[in-house]
Short mmCIF file of C-alpha atoms and ligand atoms in Angstrom, two decimals:
data_model
loop_
_atom_site.label_atom_id
_atom_site.label_comp_id
_atom_site.label_asym_id
_atom_site.label_seq_id
_atom_site.Cartn_x
_atom_site.Cartn_y
_atom_site.Cartn_z
CA MET O 1 -74.12 6.04 44.18
CA ALA O 2 -73.72 2.73 43.10
CA GLU O 3 -72.61 3.86 39.50
CA THR O 4 -69.72 5.84 41.49
CA GLU O 5 -68.56 2.64 43.56
CA ASN O 6 -68.55 0.83 40.33
CA TRP O 7 -66.37 3.56 38.26
CA GLU O 8 -63.43 2.64 36.62
CA PRO O 9 -61.55 5.75 34.90
CA LYS O 10 -61.29 5.71 31.09
CA ILE O 11 -58.08 6.72 30.00
CA VAL O 12 -57.01 7.33 26.31
CA ALA O 13 -53.37 6.59 25.56
CA PHE O 14 -51.84 8.22 22.35
CA LEU O 15 -48.65 6.34 21.88
CA CYS O 16 -46.01 7.00 19.24
CA ASN O 17 -45.92 4.07 16.67
CA TRP O 18 -41.58 3.75 16.83
CA CYS O 19 -41.21 3.71 20.76
CA SER O 20 -44.08 3.87 23.09
CA TYR O 21 -46.20 1.60 20.94
CA ALA O 22 -43.25 -0.96 20.89
CA GLY O 23 -42.70 -0.19 24.60
CA ALA O 24 -46.29 -1.45 25.28
CA ASP O 25 -45.97 -4.16 23.07
CA LEU O 26 -42.78 -5.31 25.03
CA ALA O 27 -44.75 -4.91 28.28
CA GLY O 28 -47.37 -7.33 26.81
CA THR O 29 -44.99 -9.91 25.58
CA SER O 30 -42.84 -9.74 28.70
CA ARG O 31 -46.33 -10.21 30.61
CA ILE O 32 -45.96 -7.28 32.94
CA GLN O 33 -49.19 -6.05 34.65
CA TYR O 34 -50.67 -2.94 34.11
CA PRO O 35 -54.09 -1.59 34.70
CA PRO O 36 -56.46 -2.33 31.71
CA ASN O 37 -58.02 1.21 31.85
CA ILE O 38 -56.10 2.47 28.79
CA ARG O 39 -57.43 2.50 25.21
CA VAL O 40 -54.73 2.81 22.70
CA ILE O 41 -54.48 5.21 19.98
CA ARG O 42 -51.31 4.52 17.64
CA VAL O 43 -50.00 7.55 15.83
CA PRO O 44 -46.70 7.83 13.88
CA CYS O 45 -45.23 10.12 15.80
CA SER O 46 -46.11 12.15 19.19
CA GLY O 47 -45.81 15.54 17.17
CA ARG O 48 -48.50 14.19 14.87
CA ILE O 49 -51.14 14.57 17.75
CA ASN O 50 -53.00 17.79 17.57
CA PRO O 51 -54.21 19.08 20.90
CA PHE O 52 -57.56 18.97 19.69
CA PHE O 53 -57.48 15.23 19.82
CA ILE O 54 -56.99 15.05 23.53
CA ILE O 55 -59.65 18.03 24.03
CA ALA O 56 -61.98 15.97 22.02
CA SER O 57 -61.25 12.94 24.02
CA LEU O 58 -62.01 14.44 27.27
CA GLN O 59 -65.31 16.14 25.73
CA HIS O 60 -66.20 12.60 24.85
CA GLY O 61 -66.47 10.39 27.87
CA VAL O 62 -62.71 9.78 29.05
CA ASP O 63 -61.62 10.80 32.22
CA GLY O 64 -57.87 11.09 31.31
CA VAL O 65 -55.50 11.15 28.64
CA VAL O 66 -51.71 9.96 28.21
CA VAL O 67 -49.38 10.96 25.65
CA CYS O 68 -46.28 8.89 25.05
CA GLY O 69 -43.43 9.51 22.79
CA CYS O 70 -39.80 8.73 22.11
CA HIS O 71 -37.25 10.34 24.37
CA PRO O 72 -35.81 13.53 23.42
CA GLY O 73 -33.07 13.37 20.61
CA GLU O 74 -34.66 9.55 19.81
CA CYS O 75 -37.65 10.95 17.62
CA HIS O 76 -37.93 8.89 14.49
CA TYR O 77 -38.65 12.20 12.47
CA LEU O 78 -36.02 13.87 14.46
CA THR O 79 -37.79 17.04 16.21
CA GLY O 80 -41.64 15.65 16.32
CA ASN O 81 -41.22 14.96 20.16
CA TYR O 82 -39.92 18.47 20.46
CA SER O 83 -42.70 20.06 18.62
CA ALA O 84 -44.96 17.67 20.64
CA ARG O 85 -43.81 18.90 24.04
CA ARG O 86 -44.09 22.71 23.12
CA LYS O 87 -47.85 22.09 22.14
CA PHE O 88 -48.35 20.24 25.21
CA THR O 89 -46.89 22.85 27.48
CA LEU O 90 -49.38 25.25 25.96
CA LEU O 91 -52.21 22.94 26.07
CA LYS O 92 -51.46 22.22 29.93
CA ASP O 93 -51.87 25.73 30.71
CA LEU O 94 -54.97 26.21 28.59
CA LEU O 95 -56.74 23.22 30.41
CA GLU O 96 -55.44 24.61 33.82
CA TYR O 97 -57.05 27.95 32.65
CA ALA O 98 -60.32 25.86 31.70
CA GLY O 99 -60.41 24.64 35.34
CA LEU O 100 -58.88 20.96 34.49
CA GLU O 101 -57.62 19.20 37.35
CA GLU O 102 -53.64 18.62 37.30
CA GLY O 103 -53.19 15.13 36.50
CA ARG O 104 -56.15 14.45 33.89
CA VAL O 105 -53.66 14.95 31.05
CA GLN O 106 -50.08 13.52 31.19
CA PHE O 107 -47.16 13.26 29.03
CA SER O 108 -44.36 10.94 29.22
CA TRP O 109 -41.46 9.60 27.18
CA VAL O 110 -41.38 5.44 26.98
CA SER O 111 -38.69 4.17 24.39
CA ALA O 112 -39.22 0.79 22.66
CA SER O 113 -37.07 -1.18 25.50
CA GLU O 114 -38.92 0.21 28.13
CA GLY O 115 -41.83 -2.16 28.85
CA ALA O 116 -41.43 -1.96 32.31
CA ARG O 117 -41.38 2.04 32.25
CA PHE O 118 -44.69 1.79 30.30
CA ALA O 119 -46.37 -0.31 32.52
CA ARG O 120 -45.30 2.05 35.51
CA VAL O 121 -46.31 5.12 33.56
CA ILE O 122 -49.82 3.41 32.81
CA SER O 123 -50.39 2.55 36.55
CA GLU O 124 -49.24 5.85 38.08
CA VAL O 125 -51.38 7.68 35.32
CA THR O 126 -54.44 5.30 36.26
CA GLU O 127 -54.12 5.93 40.13
CA LYS O 128 -53.80 9.77 39.56
CA VAL O 129 -57.05 9.92 37.45
CA ALA O 130 -58.74 7.39 39.79
CA ALA O 131 -57.93 9.74 42.61
CA LEU O 132 -59.41 12.61 40.71
CA GLY O 133 -63.02 10.70 40.26
CA PRO O 134 -65.03 11.04 36.97
CA LEU O 135 -64.35 14.00 34.65
CA GLU O 136 -67.21 16.50 34.81
CA LYS O 137 -65.70 19.56 33.33
CA LEU O 138 -65.16 19.51 29.55
CA SER O 139 -67.23 16.39 29.40
CA LYS O 140 -70.19 16.26 26.90
CA THR O 141 -70.97 12.80 27.98
CA PRO O 142 -72.59 12.05 31.23
CA HIS O 143 -71.00 9.27 33.11
FE1 LIG K 1 -41.73 8.89 18.62
FE2 LIG K 1 -41.49 11.01 17.10
S1 LIG K 1 -41.25 9.28 16.24
S2 LIG K 1 -42.22 10.79 19.09
#
Protein backbone atom coordinates (compact mmCIF):
# COMPACT_ATOMS: atom_id res chain seq x y z
CA MET A 1 0.00 0.00 0.00
CA ALA A 2 2.78 2.43 0.97
CA GLU A 3 4.45 1.61 -2.34
CA THR A 4 1.36 2.75 -4.25
CA GLU A 5 1.11 5.93 -2.17
CA ASN A 6 4.63 6.93 -3.17
CA TRP A 7 4.24 5.80 -6.74
CA GLU A 8 5.13 8.29 -9.44
CA PRO A 9 4.64 7.50 -13.12
CA LYS A 10 7.72 6.79 -15.20
CA ILE A 11 7.32 8.12 -18.71
CA VAL A 12 9.64 7.80 -21.68
CA ALA A 13 9.61 10.76 -24.07
CA PHE A 14 10.92 10.13 -27.57
CA LEU A 15 11.78 13.57 -28.94
CA CYS A 16 12.76 14.49 -32.47
CA ASN A 17 16.10 16.26 -32.38
CA TRP A 18 15.15 19.13 -34.68
CA CYS A 19 11.91 20.37 -33.16
CA SER A 20 10.69 18.75 -29.99
CA TYR A 21 14.07 18.29 -28.32
CA ALA A 22 14.77 21.95 -29.05
CA GLY A 23 11.31 22.77 -27.65
CA ALA A 24 12.22 20.88 -24.46
CA ASP A 25 15.48 22.79 -24.34
CA LEU A 26 13.61 26.07 -24.72
CA ALA A 27 11.27 25.09 -21.87
CA GLY A 28 14.36 24.47 -19.74
CA THR A 29 16.20 27.67 -20.65
CA SER A 30 12.95 29.65 -20.21
CA ARG A 31 12.54 28.03 -16.78
CA ILE A 32 9.09 26.74 -17.61
CA GLN A 33 8.16 24.10 -15.06
CA TYR A 34 6.94 20.65 -16.04
CA PRO A 35 6.77 17.34 -14.18
CA PRO A 36 10.12 15.56 -13.73
CA ASN A 37 8.62 12.17 -14.60
CA ILE A 38 9.95 11.92 -18.14
CA ARG A 39 13.14 10.29 -19.36
CA VAL A 40 14.07 11.76 -22.72
CA ILE A 41 15.30 9.70 -25.64
CA ARG A 42 16.49 11.96 -28.44
CA VAL A 43 15.94 10.61 -31.93
CA PRO A 44 16.88 12.15 -35.30
CA CYS A 45 13.24 12.20 -36.45
CA SER A 46 9.91 10.86 -35.20
CA GLY A 47 9.92 8.68 -38.33
CA ARG A 48 12.97 6.88 -36.92
CA ILE A 49 10.98 5.45 -34.03
CA ASN A 50 10.25 1.80 -34.51
CA PRO A 51 6.94 0.95 -32.77
CA PHE A 52 8.80 -1.86 -31.01
CA PHE A 53 10.80 0.80 -29.11
CA ILE A 54 7.51 1.85 -27.55
CA ILE A 55 6.36 -1.68 -26.84
CA ALA A 56 9.77 -2.55 -25.34
CA SER A 57 9.58 0.53 -23.10
CA LEU A 58 6.18 -0.54 -21.82
CA GLN A 59 7.45 -4.06 -21.20
CA HIS A 60 10.42 -2.86 -19.19
CA GLY A 61 9.04 -0.73 -16.45
CA VAL A 62 7.62 2.50 -17.82
CA ASP A 63 4.01 3.48 -17.25
CA GLY A 64 3.60 5.66 -20.31
CA VAL A 65 5.26 6.86 -23.48
CA VAL A 66 5.03 10.15 -25.31
CA VAL A 67 6.36 10.76 -28.79
CA CYS A 68 6.90 14.31 -30.02
CA GLY A 69 7.95 15.34 -33.49
CA CYS A 70 7.91 18.28 -35.85
CA HIS A 71 4.55 19.65 -36.94
CA PRO A 72 3.16 18.27 -40.20
CA GLY A 73 4.96 19.95 -43.10
CA GLU A 74 7.98 20.87 -40.94
CA CYS A 75 9.90 17.58 -40.71
CA HIS A 76 13.62 18.03 -41.32
CA TYR A 77 13.46 14.90 -43.50
CA LEU A 78 10.29 16.09 -45.24
CA THR A 79 8.00 13.12 -44.60
CA GLY A 80 9.35 11.37 -41.49
CA ASN A 81 6.55 12.66 -39.29
CA TYR A 82 3.90 11.52 -41.78
CA SER A 83 5.45 8.06 -41.67
CA ALA A 84 5.45 8.26 -37.86
CA ARG A 85 1.80 9.29 -37.80
CA ARG A 86 0.80 6.29 -39.91
CA LYS A 87 2.83 3.88 -37.76
CA PHE A 88 1.45 5.27 -34.52
CA THR A 89 -2.13 5.09 -35.71
CA LEU A 90 -1.64 1.37 -36.31
CA LEU A 91 0.25 0.94 -33.03
CA LYS A 92 -2.54 2.61 -31.07
CA ASP A 93 -5.04 0.14 -32.51
CA LEU A 94 -2.73 -2.76 -31.68
CA LEU A 95 -2.20 -1.56 -28.09
CA GLU A 96 -5.93 -1.04 -27.64
CA TYR A 97 -6.49 -4.58 -28.93
CA ALA A 98 -3.89 -5.82 -26.39
CA GLY A 99 -5.93 -4.17 -23.63
CA LEU A 100 -3.78 -1.13 -22.92
CA GLU A 101 -5.73 1.84 -21.63
CA GLU A 102 -5.99 4.86 -23.87
CA GLY A 103 -3.59 7.56 -22.76
CA ARG A 104 -0.61 5.35 -21.93
CA VAL A 105 0.92 6.17 -25.30
CA GLN A 106 0.47 9.66 -26.67
CA PHE A 107 1.74 11.60 -29.65
CA SER A 108 2.10 15.29 -30.10
CA TRP A 109 3.76 17.79 -32.40
CA VAL A 110 6.03 20.32 -30.71
CA SER A 111 8.23 22.80 -32.59
CA ALA A 112 11.53 24.31 -31.47
CA SER A 113 9.79 27.58 -30.57
CA GLU A 114 7.12 25.91 -28.42
CA GLY A 115 8.74 25.56 -25.01
CA ALA A 116 5.48 26.38 -23.26
CA ARG A 117 3.60 23.87 -25.41
CA PHE A 118 6.20 21.21 -24.61
CA ALA A 119 5.72 21.81 -20.88
CA ARG A 120 1.94 21.66 -21.30
CA VAL A 121 2.10 18.39 -23.29
CA ILE A 122 4.34 16.78 -20.65
CA SER A 123 2.08 17.98 -17.83
CA GLU A 124 -1.02 16.59 -19.56
CA VAL A 125 0.65 13.27 -20.38
CA THR A 126 1.90 12.91 -16.79
CA GLU A 127 -1.55 13.71 -15.36
CA LYS A 128 -3.22 11.18 -17.62
CA VAL A 129 -0.73 8.39 -16.88
CA ALA A 130 -0.84 9.17 -13.14
CA ALA A 131 -4.65 8.86 -13.23
CA LEU A 132 -4.34 5.44 -14.90
CA GLY A 133 -1.94 4.17 -12.22
CA PRO A 134 1.00 1.77 -12.58
CA LEU A 135 1.11 -0.22 -15.79
CA GLU A 136 0.27 -3.87 -15.22
CA LYS A 137 -0.41 -5.13 -18.75
CA LEU A 138 2.62 -5.65 -21.03
CA SER A 139 5.00 -5.04 -18.15
CA LYS A 140 7.69 -7.65 -17.59
CA THR A 141 8.99 -5.64 -14.65
CA PRO A 142 6.99 -5.67 -11.41
CA HIS A 143 6.55 -2.26 -9.79
FE1 LIG B 1 11.32 16.18 -36.61
FE2 LIG B 1 11.20 14.50 -38.67
S1 LIG B 1 12.80 15.81 -38.16
S2 LIG B 1 9.78 14.75 -37.04
